[in-house]
Coordinates of C-alpha atoms and ligand atoms in Angstrom, one line a residue:
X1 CA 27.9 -169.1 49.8
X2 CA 28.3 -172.9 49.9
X3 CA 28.4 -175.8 47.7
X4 CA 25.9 -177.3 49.5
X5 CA 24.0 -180.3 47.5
X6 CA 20.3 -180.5 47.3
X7 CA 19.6 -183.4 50.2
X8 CA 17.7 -186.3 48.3
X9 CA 14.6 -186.0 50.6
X10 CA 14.3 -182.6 49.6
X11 CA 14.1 -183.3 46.4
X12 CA 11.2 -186.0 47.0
X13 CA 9.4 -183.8 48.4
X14 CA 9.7 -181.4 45.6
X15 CA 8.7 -183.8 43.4
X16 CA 5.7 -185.0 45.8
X17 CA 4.4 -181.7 46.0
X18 CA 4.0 -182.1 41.8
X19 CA 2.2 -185.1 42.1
X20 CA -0.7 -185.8 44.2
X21 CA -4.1 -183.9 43.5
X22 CA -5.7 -184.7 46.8
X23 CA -5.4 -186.8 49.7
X24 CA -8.2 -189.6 51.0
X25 CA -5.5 -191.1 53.0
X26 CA -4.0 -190.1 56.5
X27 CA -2.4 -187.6 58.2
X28 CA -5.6 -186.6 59.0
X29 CA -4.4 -183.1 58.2
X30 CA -4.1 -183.5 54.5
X31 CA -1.2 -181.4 54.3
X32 CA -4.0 -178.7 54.3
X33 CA -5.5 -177.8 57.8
X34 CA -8.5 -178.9 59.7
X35 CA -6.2 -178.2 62.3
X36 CA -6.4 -175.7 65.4
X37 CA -6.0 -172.0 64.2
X38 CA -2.5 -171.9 66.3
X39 CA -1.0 -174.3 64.2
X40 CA 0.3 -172.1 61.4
X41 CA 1.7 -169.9 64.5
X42 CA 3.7 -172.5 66.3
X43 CA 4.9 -174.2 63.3
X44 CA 4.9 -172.0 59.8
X45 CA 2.9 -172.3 56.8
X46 CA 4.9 -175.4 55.3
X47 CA 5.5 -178.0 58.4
X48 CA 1.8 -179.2 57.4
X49 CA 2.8 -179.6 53.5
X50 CA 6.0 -181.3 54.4
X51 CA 4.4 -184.1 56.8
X52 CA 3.7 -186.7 54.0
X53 CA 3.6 -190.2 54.4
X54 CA 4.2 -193.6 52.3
X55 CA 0.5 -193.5 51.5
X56 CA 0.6 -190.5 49.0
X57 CA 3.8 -192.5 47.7
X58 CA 6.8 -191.3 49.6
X59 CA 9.5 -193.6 50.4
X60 CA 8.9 -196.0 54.0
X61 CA 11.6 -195.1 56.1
X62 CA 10.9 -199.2 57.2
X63 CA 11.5 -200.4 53.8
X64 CA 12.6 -198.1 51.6
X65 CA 13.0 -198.1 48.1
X66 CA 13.8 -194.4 46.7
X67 CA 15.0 -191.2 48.4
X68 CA 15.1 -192.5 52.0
X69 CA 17.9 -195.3 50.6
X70 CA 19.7 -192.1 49.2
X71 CA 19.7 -190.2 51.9
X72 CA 21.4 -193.1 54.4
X73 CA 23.9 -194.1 52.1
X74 CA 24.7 -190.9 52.2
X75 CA 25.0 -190.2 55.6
X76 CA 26.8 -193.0 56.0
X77 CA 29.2 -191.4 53.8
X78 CA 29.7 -188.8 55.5
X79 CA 29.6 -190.3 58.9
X80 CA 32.0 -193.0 57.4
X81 CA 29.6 -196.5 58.7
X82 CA 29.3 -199.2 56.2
X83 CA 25.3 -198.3 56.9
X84 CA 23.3 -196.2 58.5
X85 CA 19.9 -196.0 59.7
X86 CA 17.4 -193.1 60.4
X87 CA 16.4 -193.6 63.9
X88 CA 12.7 -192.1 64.7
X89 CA 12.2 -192.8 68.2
X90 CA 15.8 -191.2 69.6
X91 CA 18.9 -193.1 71.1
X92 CA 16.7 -194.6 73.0
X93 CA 15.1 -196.1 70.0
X94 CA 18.8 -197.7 68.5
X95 CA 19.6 -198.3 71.9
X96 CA 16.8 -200.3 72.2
X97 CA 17.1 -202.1 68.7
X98 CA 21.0 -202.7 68.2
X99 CA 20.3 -205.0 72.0
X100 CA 17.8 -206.8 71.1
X101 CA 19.1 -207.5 68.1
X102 CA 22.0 -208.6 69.3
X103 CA 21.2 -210.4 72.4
X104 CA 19.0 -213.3 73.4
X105 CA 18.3 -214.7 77.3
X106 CA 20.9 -216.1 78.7
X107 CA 23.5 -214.4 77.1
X108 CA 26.0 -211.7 78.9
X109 CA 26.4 -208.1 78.4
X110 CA 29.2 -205.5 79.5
X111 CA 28.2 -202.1 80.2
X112 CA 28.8 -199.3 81.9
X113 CA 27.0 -198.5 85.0
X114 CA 26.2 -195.3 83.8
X115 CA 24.8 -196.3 80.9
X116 CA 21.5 -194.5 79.6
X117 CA 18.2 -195.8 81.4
X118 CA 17.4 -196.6 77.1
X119 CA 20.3 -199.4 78.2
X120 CA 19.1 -201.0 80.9
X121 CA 15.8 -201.1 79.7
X122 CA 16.9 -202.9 76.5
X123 CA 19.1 -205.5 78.8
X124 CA 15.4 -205.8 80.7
X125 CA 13.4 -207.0 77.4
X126 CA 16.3 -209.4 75.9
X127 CA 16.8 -210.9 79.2
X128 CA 20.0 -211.1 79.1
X129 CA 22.6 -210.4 82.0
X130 CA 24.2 -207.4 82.5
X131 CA 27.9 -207.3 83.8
X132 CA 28.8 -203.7 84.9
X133 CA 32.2 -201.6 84.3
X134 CA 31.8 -199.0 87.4
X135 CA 32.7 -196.0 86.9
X136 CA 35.7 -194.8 89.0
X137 CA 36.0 -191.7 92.0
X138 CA 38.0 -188.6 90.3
X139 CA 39.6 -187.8 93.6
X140 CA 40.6 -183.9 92.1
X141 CA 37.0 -183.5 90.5
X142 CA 34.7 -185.4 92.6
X143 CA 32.9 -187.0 90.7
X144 CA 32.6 -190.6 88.4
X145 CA 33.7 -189.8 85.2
X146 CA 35.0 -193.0 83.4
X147 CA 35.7 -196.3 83.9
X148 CA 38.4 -198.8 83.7
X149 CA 38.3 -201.5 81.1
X150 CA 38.1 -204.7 82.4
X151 CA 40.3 -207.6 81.8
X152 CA 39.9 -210.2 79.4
X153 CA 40.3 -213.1 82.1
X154 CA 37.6 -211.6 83.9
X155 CA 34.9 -211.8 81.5
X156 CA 31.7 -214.1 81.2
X157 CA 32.5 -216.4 78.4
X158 CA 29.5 -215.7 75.9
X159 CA 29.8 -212.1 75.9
X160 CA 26.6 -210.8 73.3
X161 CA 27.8 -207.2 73.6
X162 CA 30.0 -205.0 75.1
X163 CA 28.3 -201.5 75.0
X164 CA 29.8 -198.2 76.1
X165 CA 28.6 -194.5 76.3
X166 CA 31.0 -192.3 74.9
X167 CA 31.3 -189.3 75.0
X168 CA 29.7 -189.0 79.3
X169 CA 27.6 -185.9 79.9
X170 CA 30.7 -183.8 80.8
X171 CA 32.2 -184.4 76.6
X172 CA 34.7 -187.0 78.2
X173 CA 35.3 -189.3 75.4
X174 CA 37.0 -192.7 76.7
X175 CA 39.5 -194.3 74.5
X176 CA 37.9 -197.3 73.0
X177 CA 41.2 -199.1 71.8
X178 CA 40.5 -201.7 74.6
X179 CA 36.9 -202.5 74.1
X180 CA 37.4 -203.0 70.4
X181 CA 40.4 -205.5 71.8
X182 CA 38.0 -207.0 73.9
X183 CA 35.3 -207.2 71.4
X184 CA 38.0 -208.9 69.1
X185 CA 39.4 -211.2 71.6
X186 CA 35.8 -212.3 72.8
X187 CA 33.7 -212.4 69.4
X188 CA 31.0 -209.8 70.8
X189 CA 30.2 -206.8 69.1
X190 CA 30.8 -203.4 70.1
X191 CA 28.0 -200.7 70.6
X192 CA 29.0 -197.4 70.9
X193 CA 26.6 -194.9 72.8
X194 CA 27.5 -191.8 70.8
X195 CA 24.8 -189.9 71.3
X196 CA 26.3 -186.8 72.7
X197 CA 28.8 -186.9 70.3
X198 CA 27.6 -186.8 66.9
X199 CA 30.0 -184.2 65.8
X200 CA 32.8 -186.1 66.4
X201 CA 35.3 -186.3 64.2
X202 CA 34.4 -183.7 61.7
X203 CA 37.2 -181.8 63.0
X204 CA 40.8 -181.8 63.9
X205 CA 39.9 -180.4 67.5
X206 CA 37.0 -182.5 68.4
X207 CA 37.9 -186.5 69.5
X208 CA 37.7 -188.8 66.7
X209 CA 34.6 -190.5 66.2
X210 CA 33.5 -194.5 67.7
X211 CA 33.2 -195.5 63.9
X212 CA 36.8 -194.1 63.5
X213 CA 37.7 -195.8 66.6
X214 CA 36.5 -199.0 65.3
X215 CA 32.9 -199.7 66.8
X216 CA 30.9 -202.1 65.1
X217 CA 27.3 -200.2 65.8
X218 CA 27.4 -196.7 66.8
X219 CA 24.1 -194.7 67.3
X220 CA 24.1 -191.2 67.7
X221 CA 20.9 -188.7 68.9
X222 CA 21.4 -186.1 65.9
X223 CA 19.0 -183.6 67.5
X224 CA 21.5 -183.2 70.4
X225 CA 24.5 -181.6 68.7
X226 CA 24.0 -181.2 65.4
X227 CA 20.8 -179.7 63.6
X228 CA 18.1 -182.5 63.5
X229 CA 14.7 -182.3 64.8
X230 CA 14.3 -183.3 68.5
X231 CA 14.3 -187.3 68.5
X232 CA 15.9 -187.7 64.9
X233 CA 18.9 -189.8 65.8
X234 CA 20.9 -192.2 63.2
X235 CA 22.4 -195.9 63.9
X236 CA 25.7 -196.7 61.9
X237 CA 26.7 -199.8 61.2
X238 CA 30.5 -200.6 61.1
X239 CA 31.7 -202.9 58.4
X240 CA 31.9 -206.2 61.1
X241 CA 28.2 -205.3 62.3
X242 CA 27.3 -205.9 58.3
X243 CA 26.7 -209.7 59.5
X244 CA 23.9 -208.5 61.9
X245 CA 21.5 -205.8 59.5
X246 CA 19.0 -208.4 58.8
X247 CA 18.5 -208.7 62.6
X248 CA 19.1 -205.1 63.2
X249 CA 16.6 -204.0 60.4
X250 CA 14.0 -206.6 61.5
X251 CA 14.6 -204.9 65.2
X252 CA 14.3 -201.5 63.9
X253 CA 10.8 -202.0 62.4
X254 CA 9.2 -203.9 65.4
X255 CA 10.9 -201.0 67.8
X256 CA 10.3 -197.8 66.3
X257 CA 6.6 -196.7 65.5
X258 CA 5.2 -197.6 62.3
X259 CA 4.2 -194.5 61.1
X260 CA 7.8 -192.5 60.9
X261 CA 7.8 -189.1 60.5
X262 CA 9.1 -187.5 57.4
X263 CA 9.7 -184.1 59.4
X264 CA 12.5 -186.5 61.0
X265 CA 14.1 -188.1 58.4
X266 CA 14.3 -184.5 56.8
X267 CA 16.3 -182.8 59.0
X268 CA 18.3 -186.3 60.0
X269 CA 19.0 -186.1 55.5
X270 CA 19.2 -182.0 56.2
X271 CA 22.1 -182.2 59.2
X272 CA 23.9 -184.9 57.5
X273 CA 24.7 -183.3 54.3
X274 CA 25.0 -180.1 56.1
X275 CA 28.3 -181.9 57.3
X276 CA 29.5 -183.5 54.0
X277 CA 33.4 -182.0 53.1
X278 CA 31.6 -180.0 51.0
X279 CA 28.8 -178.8 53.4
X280 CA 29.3 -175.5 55.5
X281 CA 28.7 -177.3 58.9
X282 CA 32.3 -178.6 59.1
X283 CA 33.2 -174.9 59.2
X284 CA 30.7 -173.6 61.4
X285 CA 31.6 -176.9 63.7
X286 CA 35.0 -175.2 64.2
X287 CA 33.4 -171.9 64.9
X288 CA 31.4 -173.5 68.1
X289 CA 35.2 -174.7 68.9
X290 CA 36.4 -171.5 68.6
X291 CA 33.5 -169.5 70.8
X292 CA 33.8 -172.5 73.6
X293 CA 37.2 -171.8 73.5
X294 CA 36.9 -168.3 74.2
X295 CA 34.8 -168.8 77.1
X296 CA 37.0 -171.5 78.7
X297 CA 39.7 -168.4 78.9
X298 CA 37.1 -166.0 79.7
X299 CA 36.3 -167.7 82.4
X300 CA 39.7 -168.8 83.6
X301 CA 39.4 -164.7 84.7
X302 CA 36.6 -165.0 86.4
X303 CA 36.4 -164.9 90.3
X304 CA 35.7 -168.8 92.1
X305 CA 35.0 -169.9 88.4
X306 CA 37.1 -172.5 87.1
X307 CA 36.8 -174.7 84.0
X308 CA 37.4 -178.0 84.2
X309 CA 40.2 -179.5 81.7
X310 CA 40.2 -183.2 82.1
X311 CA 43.0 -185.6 81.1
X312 CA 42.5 -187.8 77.8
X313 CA 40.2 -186.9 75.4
X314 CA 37.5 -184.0 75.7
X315 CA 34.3 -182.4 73.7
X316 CA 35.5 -178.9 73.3
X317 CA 32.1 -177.9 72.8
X318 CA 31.3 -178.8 76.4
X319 CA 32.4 -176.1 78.7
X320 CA 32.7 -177.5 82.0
X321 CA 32.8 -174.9 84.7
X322 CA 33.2 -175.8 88.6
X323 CA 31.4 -173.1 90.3
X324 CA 32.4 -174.2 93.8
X325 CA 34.5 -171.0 94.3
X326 CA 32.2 -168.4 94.7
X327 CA 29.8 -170.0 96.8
X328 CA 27.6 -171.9 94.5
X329 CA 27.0 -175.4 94.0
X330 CA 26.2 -176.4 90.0
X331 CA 22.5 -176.7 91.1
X332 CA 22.7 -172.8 93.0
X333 CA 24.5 -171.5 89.9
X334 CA 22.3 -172.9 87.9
X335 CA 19.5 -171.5 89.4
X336 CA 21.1 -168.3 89.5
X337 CA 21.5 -168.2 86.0
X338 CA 18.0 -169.2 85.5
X339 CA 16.2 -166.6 87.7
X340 CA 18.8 -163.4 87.1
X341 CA 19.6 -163.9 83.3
X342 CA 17.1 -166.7 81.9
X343 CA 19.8 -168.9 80.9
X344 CA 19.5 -172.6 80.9
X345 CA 22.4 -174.8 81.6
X346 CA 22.5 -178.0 80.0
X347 CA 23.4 -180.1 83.2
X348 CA 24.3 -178.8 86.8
X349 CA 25.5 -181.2 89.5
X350 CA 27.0 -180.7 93.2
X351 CA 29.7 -178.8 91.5
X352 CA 29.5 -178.2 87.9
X353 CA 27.2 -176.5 85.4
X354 CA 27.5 -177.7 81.6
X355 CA 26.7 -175.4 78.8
X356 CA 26.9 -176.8 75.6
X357 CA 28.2 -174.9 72.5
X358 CA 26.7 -175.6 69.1
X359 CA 26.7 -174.8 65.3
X360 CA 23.6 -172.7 67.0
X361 CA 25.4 -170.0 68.5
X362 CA 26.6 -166.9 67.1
X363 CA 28.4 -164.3 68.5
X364 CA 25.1 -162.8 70.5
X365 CA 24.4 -165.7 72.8
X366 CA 28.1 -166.1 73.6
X367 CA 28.3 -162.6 74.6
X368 CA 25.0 -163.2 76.3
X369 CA 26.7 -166.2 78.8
X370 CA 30.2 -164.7 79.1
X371 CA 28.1 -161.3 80.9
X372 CA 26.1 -163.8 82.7
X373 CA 28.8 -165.9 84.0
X374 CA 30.9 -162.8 84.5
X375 CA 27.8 -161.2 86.8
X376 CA 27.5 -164.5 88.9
X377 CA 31.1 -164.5 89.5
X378 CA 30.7 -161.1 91.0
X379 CA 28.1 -161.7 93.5
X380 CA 29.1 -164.4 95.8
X381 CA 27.1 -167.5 96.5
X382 CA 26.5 -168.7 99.9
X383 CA 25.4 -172.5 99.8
X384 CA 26.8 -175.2 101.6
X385 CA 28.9 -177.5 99.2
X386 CA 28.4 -181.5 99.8
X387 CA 31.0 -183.1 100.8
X388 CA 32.0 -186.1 98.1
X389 CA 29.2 -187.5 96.9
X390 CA 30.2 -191.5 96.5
X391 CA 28.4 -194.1 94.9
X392 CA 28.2 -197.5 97.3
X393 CA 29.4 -200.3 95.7
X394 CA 27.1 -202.1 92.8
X395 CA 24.8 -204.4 94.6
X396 CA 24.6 -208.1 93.6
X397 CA 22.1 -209.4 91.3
X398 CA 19.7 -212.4 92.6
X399 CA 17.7 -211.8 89.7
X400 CA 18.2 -210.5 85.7
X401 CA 16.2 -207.7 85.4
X402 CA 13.9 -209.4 82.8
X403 CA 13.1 -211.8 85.7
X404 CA 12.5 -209.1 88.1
X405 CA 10.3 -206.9 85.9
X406 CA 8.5 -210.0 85.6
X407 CA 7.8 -210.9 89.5
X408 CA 5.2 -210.4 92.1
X409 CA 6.1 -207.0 93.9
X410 CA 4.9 -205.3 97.1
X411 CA 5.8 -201.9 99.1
X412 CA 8.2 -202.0 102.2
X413 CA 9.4 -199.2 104.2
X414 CA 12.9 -198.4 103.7
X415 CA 13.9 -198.6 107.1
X416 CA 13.0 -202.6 106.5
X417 CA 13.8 -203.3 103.1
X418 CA 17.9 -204.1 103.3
X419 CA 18.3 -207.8 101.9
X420 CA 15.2 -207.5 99.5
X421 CA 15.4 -207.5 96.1
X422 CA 14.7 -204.7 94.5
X423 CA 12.0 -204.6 91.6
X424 CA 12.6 -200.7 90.8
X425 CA 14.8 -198.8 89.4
X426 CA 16.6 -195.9 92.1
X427 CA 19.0 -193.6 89.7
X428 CA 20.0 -190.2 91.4
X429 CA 20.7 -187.5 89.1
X430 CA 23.3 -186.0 89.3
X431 CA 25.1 -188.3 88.9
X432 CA 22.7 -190.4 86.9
X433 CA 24.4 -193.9 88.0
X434 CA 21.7 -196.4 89.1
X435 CA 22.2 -197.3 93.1
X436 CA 20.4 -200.6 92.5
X437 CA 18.1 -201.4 89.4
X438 CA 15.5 -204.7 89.1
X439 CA 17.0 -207.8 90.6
X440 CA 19.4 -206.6 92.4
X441 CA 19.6 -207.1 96.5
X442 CA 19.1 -203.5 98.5
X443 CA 22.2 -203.4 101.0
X444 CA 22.5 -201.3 104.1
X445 CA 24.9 -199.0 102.4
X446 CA 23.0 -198.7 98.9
X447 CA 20.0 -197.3 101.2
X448 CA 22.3 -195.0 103.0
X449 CA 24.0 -193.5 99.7
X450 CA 20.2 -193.3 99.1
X451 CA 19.3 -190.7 101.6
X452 CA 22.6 -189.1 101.1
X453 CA 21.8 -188.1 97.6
X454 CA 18.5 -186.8 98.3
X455 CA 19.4 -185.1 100.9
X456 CA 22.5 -183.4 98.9
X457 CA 19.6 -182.5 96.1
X458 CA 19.5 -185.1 93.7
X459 CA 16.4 -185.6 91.9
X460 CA 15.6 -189.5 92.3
X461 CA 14.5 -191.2 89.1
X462 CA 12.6 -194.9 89.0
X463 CA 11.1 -195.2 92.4
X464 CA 7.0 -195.4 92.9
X465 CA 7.2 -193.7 96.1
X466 CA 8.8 -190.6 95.6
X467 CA 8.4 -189.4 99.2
X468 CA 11.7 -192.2 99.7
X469 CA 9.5 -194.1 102.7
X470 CA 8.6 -197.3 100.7
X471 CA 10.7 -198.8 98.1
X472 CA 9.2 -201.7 95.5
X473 CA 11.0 -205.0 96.1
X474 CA 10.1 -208.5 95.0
X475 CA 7.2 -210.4 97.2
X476 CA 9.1 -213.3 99.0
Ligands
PLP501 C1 23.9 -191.2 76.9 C2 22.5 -191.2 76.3 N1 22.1 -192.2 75.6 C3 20.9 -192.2 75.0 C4 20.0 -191.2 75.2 C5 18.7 -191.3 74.5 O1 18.7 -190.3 73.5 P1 17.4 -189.8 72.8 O2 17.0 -188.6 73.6 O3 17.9 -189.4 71.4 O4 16.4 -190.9 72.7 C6 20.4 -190.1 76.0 C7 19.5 -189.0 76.2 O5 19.6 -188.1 76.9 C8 21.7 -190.1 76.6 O6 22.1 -189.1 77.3

């Protein structure tokens, strides 16, 4: 039994559902049918009712008026923003949105280099010019974790944005004390990345929150760890980014599509007050701690298994397991786990498999992994481990990537195209760091660390020519 409140969209909808007699507008479903007999299957009697629109006179998510200005305030509440915004399209959508609407050509922007592909594209339309934080070698781990802030002196003056991703894939959540310093000391704004980490904060054992660390815009995919809809994401604005929400707005609306899906903004209204202090998520949040706790010792017993603890600040909910000791790399394991218990890891690399705990589990599926990981620990792996992976250094930039996107291309083999500039971008996953992206000037050793990671398994993301022959460059 909980004191849950009734979230104000809900209530619209009630009240919709009194309303209208029928519909002569769009969806063309009519909240009816007309639709393939399968539908009612997949989805349930009541997904069709509940996918209204502004036309039958629910609130526009792009300018509304009623319950969808009810429902942000109070999400914003509960997240603790000054304002927050339902985001249809994703991260990717608020990603795109808080950089454009922050950042013009000519002006500079720090990132990481292992920021989301949502990132770079957005640095690609504003045309402004990224300057990249790498991402440092974890000699004990191998791998590139996080990154060391830069200094002050160092910085292009004009800085637009500085913009970090925090929590990384693995739940390692960077302090952001010195990019709100630099953010201070330089005038630009702070954009926090948060979207593996909208649970933060809403309890004692998980890290604090960007907006409690004092970002200015913090956007967050809801869908991923708490219990929106697939896409629905939110974008909070911290008190100094206030200055910027006409901008913001005006970017949200020519970004996102037109016709925003009520189904979203339902469950992003539905997962937010689920975490309100007086909401029972808060409480099933610790119970997620609790079983990913109990696995991380589990597993601490388990032959060639061996979790990985991190110093600084962590996601509990991530448990981070190195399976390098019985044989597997995270990609064998992970097959492993795949074809002998049908269980999907959230992320495998050359070492590691990530499975990430949620307000979704129960006591069943934990039970499920622990006898999974306990049976692959039992029967020994047998694949060839690669060495340290290392990312080359990041190539320099003849080009912005607005410029590049922009520019006459052609195909050259690989073997000829050091000194060219690329016009593609070549991101290995793992470890999801670019090698070179649009603009930047292939080098002998970016090509090599090319081959390397194919050749250790990584899937390669951006190129045309996935065969790894001919690689786009710009035409001289
Ligand atoms: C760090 C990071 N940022 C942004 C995104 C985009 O999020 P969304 O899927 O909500 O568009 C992702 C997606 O995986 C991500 O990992």
């Amino acid at each position: 039994m909980t004191n849950e409140r009734t979230p104000a969209l809900v209530e619209a909808l009630r009240a919709y559902y009194e309303g209208e007699v029928a519909s002569f507008h769009m969806p063309g479903h009519k909240q009816r049918g007309g639709t393939h007999p399968a539908t009612v299957e997949v989805f349930g009697p009541q997904i069709l009712r509940a996918d209204v629109c502004e036309m039958g006179g629910f609130d526009y998510l792009h300018s509304p008026t009623g319950a969808l200005v009810e429902a942000q305030e109070r999400a914003a509440y509960g997240f603790g923003a000054a304002k927050t915004y339902f985001l249809v399209n994703g991260s990717t959508g608020g990603n795109l949105s808080a950089i454009s609407a922050l950042t013009r050509e000519g002006d500079h922007v720090l990132m990481l280099r292992g920021s989301h592909r949502s990132v770079y594209t957005a640095i690609a339309l504003s045309g402004a010019a990224a300057h990249y934080i790498p991402l440092a070698h974890d000699e004990r781990e191998h791998g590139e974790f996080l990154a060391t802030p830069p200094n002050v002196k160092d910085l292009p003056s004009k800085l637009a944005v500085i913009h970090i991703t925090r929590p990384n894939y693995y739940g390692m959540a960077c302090d952001l004390g010195p990019y709100v310093d630099i953010a201070r000391h330089t005038g630009a704004m702070l954009i926090v990345d948060e979207a593996h980490g909208s649970h933060f904060g809403f309890n004692a054992d998980l890290p604090e929150s960007a907006l409690q660390q004092g970002a200015d815009i913090v956007i967050q995919s809801t869908h991923k760890t708490l219990g929106a809809l697939t896409q629905a994401s939110m974008l909070h604005l911290g008190p100094r980014a206030l200055a910027y929400d006409a901008r913001i707005q005006r970017s949200l609306a020519m970004l996102q599509s037109s016709s925003p899906s009520v189904l979203l903004s339902l469950s992003l209204d539905l997962a937010a007050e689920h975490m309100q202090p007086y909401g029972a998520g808060r409480d099933q949040l610790g119970q997620a701690v609790r079983y990913a706790n109990g696995i991380r010792a589990a597993v601490e017993n388990l032959r060639g298994l061996r979790v990985v603890q991190p110093a600084g600040a962590c996601d509990p909910t991530k448990v981070v397991i190195d399976v390098t000791g019985a044989g597997y790399s995270g990609f064998s394991a992970a097959a492993w786990l795949q074809t002998n218990a049908r269980i999907y890891v959230e992320l495998a690399d050359f070492r590691r498999i990530v499975c990430c705990i949620t307000m979704g589990d129960t006591t069943d599926t934990i039970e499920i992994l622990l006898a999974a990981l306990r049976s692959l620990s039992k029967c020994e792996g047998s694949t060839t481990i690669s060495n340290d992976m290392r990312l080359p250094a990041i190539p320099s930039a003849a080009l912005t990537q607005r410029a590049a996107t922009q520019s006459q291309t052609e195909m050259v083999p690989i073997a000829n195209a050091t000194n060219h500039t690329c016009a593609e971008y070549v991101i290995p996953y793992p470890p999801g760091i670019p090698l070179v992206v649009p603009g930047e000037i292939l080098t002998a050793e970016t090509l090599q660390a090319l081959r390397a990671f194919r050749l250790a398994g990584s899937k390669v993301v951006g190129p045309h020519d996935q065969s790894g022959e001919t690689i786009l460059v710009i035409r001289d």
